[in-house]
Tab-separated table of C-alpha atoms and ligand atoms in Angstrom:
chain	number	residue	atom	x	y	z
A	195	MET	CA	65.610	100.833	-87.633
A	196	ALA	CA	67.954	103.813	-88.025
A	197	ASP	CA	67.606	104.548	-84.144
A	198	GLY	CA	68.385	101.083	-83.321
A	199	THR	CA	64.814	99.978	-82.126
A	200	GLU	CA	63.156	97.143	-83.740
A	201	GLN	CA	59.792	97.914	-85.145
A	202	LYS	CA	57.286	95.429	-83.770
A	203	SER	CA	55.448	93.410	-86.354
A	204	SER	CA	51.800	94.284	-86.557
A	205	ASN	CA	50.646	90.835	-85.588
A	206	GLN	CA	52.608	91.241	-82.290
A	207	MET	CA	50.679	94.300	-81.834
A	208	TRP	CA	47.431	92.580	-82.420
A	209	GLY	CA	48.111	89.869	-79.941
A	210	GLY	CA	48.617	86.287	-79.354
A	211	ARG	CA	45.661	84.912	-81.049
A	212	PHE	CA	46.866	85.842	-84.476
A	213	ALA	CA	50.367	84.244	-84.670
A	214	SER	CA	50.814	84.321	-88.507
A	215	GLY	CA	50.710	87.774	-89.529
A	216	PRO	CA	48.177	90.087	-91.352
A	217	SER	CA	47.626	87.967	-94.448
A	218	ALA	CA	46.454	85.087	-92.365
A	219	ILE	CA	44.080	87.462	-90.554
A	220	MET	CA	42.851	88.657	-93.878
A	221	GLU	CA	42.237	85.119	-95.020
A	222	GLU	CA	40.455	84.280	-91.707
A	223	ILE	CA	38.052	87.257	-91.822
A	224	ASN	CA	37.444	86.978	-95.602
A	225	ALA	CA	36.906	83.322	-96.082
A	226	SER	CA	33.312	82.056	-96.236
A	227	ILE	CA	33.974	78.534	-97.358
A	228	GLY	CA	33.399	77.296	-93.898
A	229	PHE	CA	29.569	77.951	-94.274
A	230	ASP	CA	28.984	78.645	-98.052
A	231	LYS	CA	29.973	75.106	-98.981
A	232	LYS	CA	26.356	74.424	-98.262
A	233	LEU	CA	25.564	76.147	-101.587
A	234	TYR	CA	27.614	73.692	-103.535
A	235	ALA	CA	24.658	72.078	-105.491
A	236	GLN	CA	23.045	75.385	-106.166
A	237	ASP	CA	26.446	76.794	-107.435
A	238	ILE	CA	26.913	73.787	-109.774
A	239	ARG	CA	23.436	73.965	-111.072
A	240	GLY	CA	23.823	77.756	-111.729
A	241	SER	CA	27.119	77.102	-113.477
A	242	ILE	CA	25.637	74.397	-115.713
A	243	ALA	CA	22.714	76.599	-116.681
A	244	HIS	CA	25.139	79.550	-117.437
A	245	ALA	CA	27.602	77.309	-119.530
A	246	THR	CA	24.708	75.838	-121.523
A	247	MET	CA	23.348	79.498	-122.298
A	248	LEU	CA	26.873	80.618	-123.225
A	249	ALA	CA	27.322	77.840	-125.633
A	250	ALA	CA	23.845	78.283	-127.074
A	251	LYS	CA	24.727	81.997	-127.742
A	252	GLY	CA	27.846	81.086	-129.357
A	253	ILE	CA	29.856	82.721	-126.456
A	254	ILE	CA	31.806	79.579	-125.774
A	255	SER	CA	32.206	76.465	-127.874
A	256	GLY	CA	30.024	73.447	-127.475
A	257	GLU	CA	33.058	71.411	-126.752
A	258	ASP	CA	34.106	73.569	-123.794
A	259	LYS	CA	30.719	73.634	-122.540
A	260	ASP	CA	30.558	69.706	-122.443
A	261	LYS	CA	33.880	69.741	-120.723
A	262	ILE	CA	32.544	72.093	-118.094
A	263	ILE	CA	29.530	70.346	-117.512
A	264	HIS	CA	31.253	66.906	-117.059
A	265	GLY	CA	33.773	68.645	-114.813
A	266	LEU	CA	31.159	70.104	-112.694
A	267	ASN	CA	29.316	66.840	-112.388
A	268	THR	CA	32.411	65.208	-111.223
A	269	ILE	CA	32.897	67.810	-108.640
A	270	GLN	CA	29.526	67.363	-107.259
A	271	SER	CA	30.022	63.651	-106.916
A	272	GLU	CA	33.470	64.464	-105.201
A	273	ILE	CA	31.659	66.730	-102.781
A	274	GLU	CA	29.037	64.258	-102.125
A	275	ALA	CA	31.302	61.405	-101.569
A	276	GLY	CA	33.477	63.578	-99.130
A	277	SER	CA	36.592	63.412	-101.140
A	278	PHE	CA	36.611	67.145	-102.272
A	279	GLN	CA	39.313	69.168	-100.680
A	280	PHE	CA	37.955	72.508	-99.639
A	281	SER	CA	40.526	75.244	-99.267
A	282	ARG	CA	40.210	78.359	-97.304
A	283	LYS	CA	42.810	80.116	-99.341
A	284	LEU	CA	40.093	79.991	-102.089
A	285	GLU	CA	37.754	82.069	-99.922
A	286	ASP	CA	34.373	80.730	-100.964
A	287	ILE	CA	32.418	77.923	-102.583
A	288	HIS	CA	32.548	79.658	-106.018
A	289	MET	CA	36.316	79.731	-106.258
A	290	ASN	CA	36.733	76.361	-104.722
A	291	ILE	CA	34.685	74.899	-107.405
A	292	GLU	CA	36.241	76.807	-110.167
A	293	ALA	CA	39.835	75.912	-109.095
A	294	ARG	CA	38.991	72.290	-109.059
A	295	LEU	CA	37.352	72.494	-112.519
A	296	ALA	CA	40.688	73.956	-113.799
A	297	ASP	CA	42.413	70.976	-112.190
A	298	LEU	CA	39.960	68.612	-113.942
A	299	ILE	CA	39.478	70.154	-117.394
A	300	GLY	CA	42.281	72.659	-117.972
A	301	PRO	CA	41.953	75.973	-119.707
A	302	ALA	CA	38.272	75.509	-120.725
A	303	ALA	CA	37.486	76.074	-116.993
A	304	GLY	CA	38.444	79.616	-117.479
A	305	ARG	CA	35.524	80.363	-119.859
A	306	LEU	CA	32.842	79.439	-117.411
A	307	HIS	CA	33.177	82.867	-115.625
A	308	THR	CA	32.563	84.751	-118.796
A	309	ALA	CA	29.796	87.344	-118.540
A	310	ARG	CA	29.411	86.531	-114.891
A	311	SER	CA	30.718	87.772	-111.603
A	312	ARG	CA	30.748	86.242	-108.131
A	313	ASN	CA	28.262	88.880	-107.161
A	314	ASP	CA	25.507	87.550	-109.340
A	315	GLN	CA	26.634	84.006	-108.856
A	316	VAL	CA	26.298	84.401	-105.034
A	317	ALA	CA	22.983	86.147	-105.411
A	318	LEU	CA	21.830	83.254	-107.582
A	319	ASP	CA	23.079	80.303	-105.302
A	320	PHE	CA	21.596	81.852	-102.094
A	321	ARG	CA	18.254	82.528	-103.611
A	322	LEU	CA	18.109	79.068	-104.995
A	323	TRP	CA	18.914	77.653	-101.483
A	324	VAL	CA	16.416	79.966	-99.762
A	325	LYS	CA	13.596	79.160	-102.383
A	326	GLU	CA	14.195	75.408	-101.867
A	327	GLU	CA	14.269	75.931	-98.060
A	328	LEU	CA	10.856	77.761	-98.215
A	329	GLN	CA	9.422	74.799	-100.239
A	330	LYS	CA	10.496	72.444	-97.479
A	331	THR	CA	8.985	74.749	-94.893
A	332	GLU	CA	5.692	74.738	-96.561
A	333	ALA	CA	5.539	71.074	-96.588
A	334	MET	CA	6.534	70.965	-92.991
A	335	LEU	CA	3.813	73.543	-91.982
A	336	THR	CA	1.178	71.572	-93.858
A	337	ALA	CA	2.049	68.488	-91.621
A	338	LEU	CA	1.662	70.569	-88.577
A	339	ILE	CA	-1.775	71.936	-89.661
A	340	VAL	CA	-2.879	68.228	-90.370
A	341	ALA	CA	-1.630	67.313	-86.970
A	342	PHE	CA	-3.727	70.054	-85.524
A	343	LEU	CA	-6.808	69.254	-87.577
A	344	ASP	CA	-6.825	65.690	-86.447
A	345	ARG	CA	-6.628	66.709	-82.790
A	346	ALA	CA	-9.399	69.273	-83.333
A	347	GLU	CA	-11.673	66.887	-84.922
A	348	GLU	CA	-11.060	64.344	-82.145
A	349	HIS	CA	-11.718	66.999	-79.554
A	350	ALA	CA	-14.357	69.196	-81.174
A	351	ASP	CA	-16.602	68.595	-78.073
A	352	THR	CA	-13.868	68.547	-75.237
A	353	VAL	CA	-14.688	71.478	-73.165
A	354	MET	CA	-11.779	73.500	-71.604
A	355	PRO	CA	-11.643	76.833	-70.059
A	356	GLY	CA	-10.947	79.810	-72.433
A	357	PHE	CA	-8.480	82.436	-71.024
A	358	THR	CA	-7.860	86.206	-71.221
A	359	HIS	CA	-4.997	87.358	-69.095
A	360	LEU	CA	-4.589	83.664	-68.366
A	361	GLN	CA	-7.770	84.027	-66.147
A	362	THR	CA	-10.577	81.868	-66.852
A	363	ALA	CA	-12.888	83.671	-69.100
A	364	GLN	CA	-15.455	81.568	-70.945
A	365	PRO	CA	-15.704	78.027	-71.662
A	366	VAL	CA	-14.366	76.895	-75.129
A	367	THR	CA	-13.517	73.480	-76.757
A	368	PHE	CA	-10.137	71.992	-77.134
A	369	GLY	CA	-10.870	71.644	-80.784
A	370	HIS	CA	-11.459	75.333	-81.086
A	371	HIS	CA	-8.277	76.092	-79.341
A	372	CYS	CA	-6.415	73.863	-81.783
A	373	MET	CA	-7.989	75.608	-84.731
A	374	ALA	CA	-6.579	78.848	-83.495
A	375	TYR	CA	-3.159	77.426	-84.233
A	376	VAL	CA	-4.343	76.046	-87.590
A	377	GLU	CA	-5.204	79.744	-88.353
A	378	MET	CA	-1.650	81.010	-87.203
A	379	ILE	CA	0.200	78.221	-89.091
A	380	GLY	CA	-2.137	78.787	-92.157
A	381	ARG	CA	-1.086	82.370	-92.207
A	382	ASP	CA	2.732	81.353	-91.894
A	383	ARG	CA	2.137	78.866	-94.795
A	384	ALA	CA	0.571	81.726	-96.899
A	385	ARG	CA	3.552	83.958	-96.103
A	386	VAL	CA	5.837	81.366	-97.299
A	387	ARG	CA	3.967	80.777	-100.587
A	388	HIS	CA	3.936	84.501	-101.174
A	389	ALA	CA	7.577	84.697	-100.626
A	390	ILE	CA	8.259	81.961	-103.014
A	391	GLU	CA	6.391	83.859	-105.625
A	392	HIS	CA	8.009	87.023	-104.702
A	393	MET	CA	11.654	85.784	-105.010
A	394	ASP	CA	11.081	83.757	-108.190
A	395	GLU	CA	13.354	85.778	-110.272
A	396	SER	CA	16.702	84.849	-111.549
A	397	PRO	CA	19.784	87.054	-110.629
A	398	ILE	CA	22.269	85.429	-112.971
A	399	GLY	CA	23.336	87.727	-115.769
A	400	ALA	CA	23.396	90.830	-113.659
A	401	ALA	CA	27.120	90.217	-113.639
A	402	ALA	CA	29.190	92.591	-111.184
A	403	LEU	CA	26.441	95.254	-111.004
A	404	ALA	CA	26.092	96.701	-114.556
A	405	GLY	CA	25.086	93.850	-116.770
A	406	THR	CA	27.454	92.535	-119.507
A	407	SER	CA	28.327	93.383	-123.122
A	408	TYR	CA	28.115	89.726	-124.047
A	409	PRO	CA	25.025	88.693	-125.853
A	410	ILE	CA	23.754	86.464	-123.031
A	411	ASP	CA	19.931	85.331	-122.741
A	412	ARG	CA	18.746	85.631	-119.309
A	413	HIS	CA	15.452	84.421	-119.896
A	414	MET	CA	17.090	81.206	-121.010
A	415	THR	CA	18.936	80.837	-117.788
A	416	ALA	CA	15.904	81.745	-115.784
A	417	LYS	CA	13.903	79.172	-117.271
A	418	ALA	CA	16.607	76.469	-116.931
A	419	LEU	CA	16.726	77.299	-113.287
A	420	GLY	CA	12.992	77.152	-112.579
A	421	PHE	CA	12.508	80.941	-112.057
A	422	ARG	CA	9.550	82.726	-113.453
A	423	GLU	CA	11.728	85.375	-115.214
A	424	PRO	CA	14.997	87.368	-114.777
A	425	THR	CA	15.231	90.187	-112.344
A	426	ARG	CA	14.912	93.616	-114.052
A	427	ASN	CA	17.656	95.740	-112.617
A	428	SER	CA	21.214	94.588	-112.470
A	429	ILE	CA	22.248	96.982	-109.714
A	430	ASP	CA	19.496	95.900	-107.518
A	431	THR	CA	19.977	92.288	-108.233
A	432	VAL	CA	23.407	92.212	-106.788
A	433	SER	CA	22.656	94.402	-103.686
A	434	ASP	CA	19.383	92.905	-102.911
A	435	ARG	CA	18.970	90.503	-99.886
A	436	ASP	CA	15.254	91.096	-99.456
A	437	PHE	CA	14.672	87.288	-100.115
A	438	ALA	CA	16.726	86.423	-97.060
A	439	LEU	CA	15.145	89.143	-94.834
A	440	GLU	CA	11.801	87.826	-96.034
A	441	PHE	CA	12.721	84.290	-94.998
A	442	LEU	CA	13.973	85.517	-91.616
A	443	SER	CA	10.890	87.582	-91.010
A	444	ILE	CA	8.525	84.694	-92.001
A	445	ALA	CA	10.581	82.473	-89.647
A	446	SER	CA	10.415	84.878	-86.843
A	447	ILE	CA	6.728	85.290	-86.942
A	448	CYS	CA	6.249	81.450	-87.300
A	449	ALA	CA	8.717	80.795	-84.445
A	450	THR	CA	6.758	83.268	-82.359
A	451	HIS	CA	3.686	81.325	-82.914
A	452	LEU	CA	5.405	77.986	-82.038
A	453	SER	CA	6.809	79.768	-78.958
A	454	ARG	CA	3.360	80.709	-77.714
A	455	LEU	CA	2.227	77.167	-78.235
A	456	ALA	CA	5.360	75.957	-76.404
A	457	GLU	CA	4.431	78.116	-73.632
A	458	GLU	CA	0.873	76.790	-73.435
A	459	ILE	CA	2.296	73.169	-73.490
A	460	VAL	CA	4.580	74.133	-70.623
A	461	ILE	CA	1.650	75.509	-68.615
A	462	TRP	CA	-0.915	72.911	-69.564
A	463	SER	CA	1.555	70.022	-68.552
A	464	THR	CA	2.135	71.312	-65.015
A	465	PRO	CA	0.502	69.174	-62.344
A	466	GLN	CA	-1.212	72.371	-61.358
A	467	PHE	CA	-3.126	72.558	-64.792
A	468	GLY	CA	-2.777	68.990	-65.713
A	469	PHE	CA	-4.704	69.558	-69.125
A	470	ILE	CA	-2.336	67.442	-71.079
A	471	ARG	CA	0.350	64.728	-70.648
A	472	LEU	CA	3.372	64.839	-72.996
A	473	SER	CA	4.582	61.549	-74.408
A	474	ASP	CA	7.765	60.124	-73.207
A	475	ALA	CA	9.291	60.879	-76.586
A	476	PHE	CA	8.987	64.594	-76.121
A	477	SER	CA	9.831	65.044	-72.419
A	478	THR	CA	12.817	64.189	-70.068
A	479	GLY	CA	13.082	63.175	-66.416
A	480	SER	CA	15.116	64.765	-63.681
A	481	SER	CA	18.364	63.333	-62.628
A	482	ILE	CA	17.474	63.929	-59.031
A	483	MET	CA	13.609	64.327	-58.723
A	484	PRO	CA	12.067	61.068	-59.884
A	485	GLN	CA	8.444	62.515	-60.036
A	486	LYS	CA	9.393	64.865	-62.831
A	487	LYS	CA	8.535	64.859	-66.381
A	488	ASN	CA	9.927	68.003	-68.005
A	489	PRO	CA	8.551	69.683	-71.279
A	490	ASP	CA	12.133	70.128	-72.600
A	491	ALA	CA	11.227	69.985	-76.305
A	492	ALA	CA	8.582	72.713	-75.739
A	493	GLU	CA	11.071	74.796	-73.916
A	494	LEU	CA	13.684	74.464	-76.556
A	495	VAL	CA	11.196	75.478	-79.180
A	496	ARG	CA	10.533	78.530	-77.157
A	497	ALA	CA	14.087	79.215	-76.965
A	498	LYS	CA	14.838	78.730	-80.675
A	499	THR	CA	12.549	81.564	-81.308
A	500	GLY	CA	15.156	83.867	-79.632
A	501	ARG	CA	17.742	82.739	-81.970
A	502	ILE	CA	15.676	83.292	-85.040
A	503	ASN	CA	14.522	86.650	-84.094
A	504	GLY	CA	18.099	87.504	-83.292
A	505	SER	CA	19.153	86.442	-86.932
A	506	LEU	CA	16.587	88.782	-88.431
A	507	ILE	CA	17.733	91.740	-86.433
A	508	ALA	CA	21.341	90.661	-87.426
A	509	LEU	CA	20.708	90.707	-91.122
A	510	LEU	CA	18.509	93.936	-90.878
A	511	THR	CA	21.478	95.588	-89.307
A	512	ILE	CA	24.104	94.268	-91.639
A	513	MET	CA	22.033	95.544	-94.669
A	514	LYS	CA	20.821	98.848	-93.335
A	515	GLY	CA	23.931	101.000	-94.076
A	516	LEU	CA	25.175	99.514	-97.351
A	517	PRO	CA	25.344	101.823	-100.270
A	518	LEU	CA	24.500	100.132	-103.782
A	519	ALA	CA	25.513	97.648	-105.049
A	520	TYR	CA	27.524	94.727	-103.602
A	521	SER	CA	29.547	95.129	-100.425
A	522	LYS	CA	31.324	92.205	-98.662
A	523	ASP	CA	29.118	92.957	-95.509
A	524	MET	CA	26.647	90.832	-97.461
A	525	GLN	CA	28.589	87.568	-96.995
A	526	GLU	CA	27.493	87.734	-93.466
A	527	ASP	CA	23.910	86.918	-94.659
A	528	LYS	CA	24.270	83.188	-94.931
A	529	GLU	CA	24.918	82.149	-91.414
A	530	GLN	CA	21.902	83.943	-90.167
A	531	VAL	CA	19.735	82.330	-92.720
A	532	PHE	CA	21.306	78.787	-92.443
A	533	ASP	CA	21.181	78.733	-88.518
A	534	SER	CA	17.488	80.083	-88.506
A	535	ALA	CA	16.587	77.433	-91.231
A	536	GLU	CA	17.929	74.667	-89.065
A	537	SER	CA	16.320	76.010	-85.972
A	538	LEU	CA	12.887	76.516	-87.546
A	539	GLU	CA	12.905	73.076	-89.250
A	540	LEU	CA	13.672	71.393	-85.746
A	541	ALA	CA	10.949	73.666	-83.975
A	542	ILE	CA	8.309	72.782	-86.543
A	543	ALA	CA	9.256	69.135	-86.388
A	544	ALA	CA	9.222	68.935	-82.695
A	545	MET	CA	5.853	70.744	-82.393
A	546	THR	CA	4.328	68.400	-85.004
A	547	GLY	CA	5.436	65.369	-82.968
A	548	MET	CA	4.179	67.042	-79.597
A	549	VAL	CA	0.777	67.850	-81.125
A	550	ARG	CA	0.321	64.395	-82.541
A	551	ASP	CA	1.396	62.613	-79.409
A	552	LEU	CA	0.042	64.595	-76.497
A	553	GLU	CA	-2.556	63.005	-74.217
A	554	VAL	CA	-5.514	65.242	-73.750
A	555	ARG	CA	-6.980	65.010	-70.175
A	556	ALA	CA	-10.527	65.875	-70.930
A	557	ASP	CA	-11.622	65.442	-67.326
A	558	LYS	CA	-9.167	67.902	-65.825
A	559	MET	CA	-10.053	70.420	-68.709
A	560	ARG	CA	-13.838	69.963	-68.061
A	561	GLU	CA	-13.313	70.449	-64.259
A	562	ALA	CA	-11.376	73.673	-64.759
A	563	ALA	CA	-13.898	74.891	-67.425
A	564	GLY	CA	-16.672	74.616	-64.738
A	565	SER	CA	-14.838	76.543	-62.105
A	566	GLY	CA	-14.070	80.336	-62.114
A	567	TYR	CA	-17.667	81.365	-62.881
A	568	SER	CA	-16.903	80.820	-66.614
A	569	THR	CA	-20.537	80.872	-67.585
A	570	ALA	CA	-21.067	84.316	-66.075
A	571	THR	CA	-21.503	85.777	-69.580
A	572	ASP	CA	-24.161	83.282	-70.362
A	573	LEU	CA	-26.118	84.219	-67.253
A	574	ALA	CA	-25.991	87.963	-68.452
A	575	ASP	CA	-27.053	87.029	-72.007
A	576	TRP	CA	-30.012	84.845	-70.741
A	577	LEU	CA	-31.053	88.001	-68.692
A	578	VAL	CA	-30.981	90.172	-71.838
A	579	ARG	CA	-32.617	87.569	-74.128
A	580	GLU	CA	-35.306	86.130	-71.765
A	581	ALA	CA	-35.931	88.921	-69.294
A	582	GLY	CA	-35.302	91.942	-71.738
A	583	LEU	CA	-32.680	93.452	-69.435
A	584	PRO	CA	-30.170	96.090	-71.115
A	585	PHE	CA	-26.754	94.254	-71.147
A	586	ARG	CA	-25.214	96.695	-68.824
A	587	GLU	CA	-27.918	95.938	-66.161
A	588	ALA	CA	-27.829	92.224	-66.918
A	589	HIS	CA	-23.859	92.401	-66.391
A	590	HIS	CA	-24.485	94.182	-62.980
A	591	ALA	CA	-27.018	91.603	-61.904
A	592	THR	CA	-24.552	88.715	-62.860
A	593	GLY	CA	-22.022	90.472	-60.842
A	594	HIS	CA	-24.259	89.935	-57.785
A	595	ALA	CA	-24.692	86.355	-58.649
A	596	VAL	CA	-21.006	85.818	-58.840
A	597	ALA	CA	-20.446	87.595	-55.506
A	598	MET	CA	-23.208	85.462	-53.986
A	599	ALA	CA	-21.660	82.183	-55.353
A	600	GLU	CA	-18.191	83.181	-54.114
A	601	GLN	CA	-19.636	83.953	-50.547
A	602	LYS	CA	-21.299	80.447	-50.503
A	603	GLY	CA	-18.252	78.845	-51.985
A	604	CYS	CA	-20.042	77.347	-54.965
A	605	ASP	CA	-20.343	77.683	-58.614
A	606	LEU	CA	-23.032	79.732	-60.505
A	607	GLY	CA	-24.876	76.508	-61.539
A	608	ASP	CA	-25.097	75.448	-57.842
A	609	LEU	CA	-26.991	78.663	-56.614
A	610	SER	CA	-30.792	77.826	-55.958
A	611	LEU	CA	-33.526	79.312	-58.057
A	612	GLU	CA	-34.574	81.400	-54.900
A	613	ASP	CA	-30.918	82.805	-54.675
A	614	LEU	CA	-31.034	83.869	-58.202
A	615	GLN	CA	-34.466	85.403	-57.960
A	616	SER	CA	-33.411	87.397	-55.064
A	617	ILE	CA	-31.050	89.094	-57.590
A	618	ASN	CA	-33.740	89.542	-60.274
A	619	PRO	CA	-37.359	88.083	-59.936
A	620	ALA	CA	-37.610	87.671	-63.744
A	621	ILE	CA	-35.329	84.654	-63.439
A	622	THR	CA	-36.865	81.299	-64.112
A	623	ALA	CA	-35.640	77.600	-63.876
A	624	GLY	CA	-34.687	77.986	-67.757
A	625	ILE	CA	-31.676	79.796	-66.730
A	626	PHE	CA	-29.991	76.471	-65.522
A	627	ASP	CA	-29.889	75.475	-69.111
A	628	VAL	CA	-27.280	77.944	-69.935
A	629	LEU	CA	-25.184	77.735	-66.820
A	630	SER	CA	-23.545	74.515	-67.739
A	631	VAL	CA	-20.256	74.732	-69.755
A	632	GLU	CA	-21.556	72.214	-72.339
A	633	ALA	CA	-24.720	74.534	-72.852
A	634	SER	CA	-22.493	77.493	-72.998
A	635	VAL	CA	-20.126	76.061	-75.665
A	636	ALA	CA	-22.953	74.678	-77.784
A	637	SER	CA	-24.678	78.134	-77.781
A	638	ARG	CA	-21.799	80.001	-79.446
A	639	THR	CA	-22.636	79.239	-83.040
A	640	SER	CA	-21.651	82.585	-84.397
A	641	PHE	CA	-19.331	82.276	-87.425
A	642	GLY	CA	-15.905	81.255	-86.051
A	643	GLY	CA	-17.411	80.700	-82.479
A	644	THR	CA	-16.543	77.712	-80.240
A	645	ALA	CA	-19.712	75.633	-80.686
A	646	PRO	CA	-18.628	72.183	-81.852
A	647	SER	CA	-20.817	72.488	-84.855
A	648	GLU	CA	-19.054	75.632	-85.959
A	649	VAL	CA	-15.572	74.116	-85.010
A	650	ARG	CA	-16.384	71.033	-87.340
A	651	LYS	CA	-17.412	73.442	-90.197
A	652	GLN	CA	-14.028	75.298	-89.771
A	653	ILE	CA	-12.110	71.949	-89.731
A	654	ALA	CA	-13.892	70.920	-92.966
A	655	TRP	CA	-13.027	74.264	-94.553
A	656	TRP	CA	-9.201	73.594	-93.671
A	657	ARG	CA	-9.240	70.130	-95.000
A	658	GLY	CA	-10.382	71.388	-98.179
A	659	LYS	CA	-7.270	73.725	-98.294
A	660	ASN	CA	-4.649	70.962	-97.756
B	752	LIG	N1	31.727	84.884	-100.774
B	752	LIG	C1	31.145	86.072	-101.380
B	752	LIG	C2	29.844	86.376	-100.596
B	752	LIG	O1	29.315	85.559	-100.008
B	752	LIG	C3	30.920	85.922	-102.773
B	752	LIG	C4	30.838	87.277	-103.423
B	752	LIG	C5	32.228	87.912	-103.572
B	752	LIG	N2	32.167	88.996	-104.438
B	752	LIG	C6	33.158	89.939	-104.241
B	752	LIG	N3	32.881	91.030	-105.093
B	752	LIG	N4	34.049	89.916	-103.462
B	752	LIG	O2	29.154	87.498	-100.621
């Protein structure tokens, strides 16, 4: 410099991590090939549909189209054989494939990108990927539902304590508890199906954002790619990532369900509860404490939920400030979805395995169901039904009975008739029929209730839906 001082190069200012100058940093922040190579099959499918349409509309020649398709098929084989050289200099999967196509077929490769932009191309590839992932998720959720239905059928009569506030509330059956999860997973599956329908529109042909002056046929490409119809607004098409957000929100809700189940499995498998025993396949031992059998798989399912929820918040935050239409911010959509998809698949698979394998300890459940005055409501209901007491009064009298049992250190069913009559003289020996947990459970025949007969009806209903 004129004053004799040497100007520091900008990368020296930015620090030691980036030794090779601003263009290298640009390459590093810009490139997505490290993760979007996952979209290679969707990219090739999309390009084949696009080239076929261009030829059908006379925009490129049939000869060029054939060359393009042949070249793309070769590239797919190279990628699948592991011989394809991915280059970070070429940024992303779209440019990697197009550059290789030029190597393979020469100038005809340059015609593929007619009437198309990477903006509609990436919207297409990613949407195809998410749609396929949702179809896979749907099948996996069905497998989990079936695993629960099988266990529910087996344990329609197995009595366990039902909880509120994790305090013993009323006796229920394990089958009924399993069916609660069938409802939750069934809603997840319905959300998946709805999302597939929702996103079933083809983005290709929106081009950069404004559409194109070439006489393309977007209905033709939509049909070829298995979409119901093309999207209706080219600006929205290249700036929309609702399908990814929907995937993540569905995944978050589903993971939340799996996490609650994981929590129950962790609690139930403690020696203190002892309601279930996990199979060796889904638990681990301790390196120091030989007596331990840890529910690691359940704990990891619970933890995956944190990752998946995090991805939803990340993508919502990425999208929230973006003006229409495409901005490069949107390139950050993929890792969130890929990571969540992998986590969710693992979580569903692990849960399905655990549910199928877990050993139910009916004796421990029965024992716990019978303690904690779980049939107090049945006593109150009996007083209403048989002695004509208003419910509030019956509730009060039952409170006295619970206090008496507590004082005597026994259960409600162990109180003598005289004890009970001292609380309310209208009580007869018939009361003992409702104080057992089996009688309590069998009496709850209201629609959706815990009576084994009712649970079996709900199982049959769900079997018809699978
Ligand atoms: N790799 C980019 C992405 O994932 C592709 C689209 C690039 N478009 C652009 N106008 N720079 O979003």
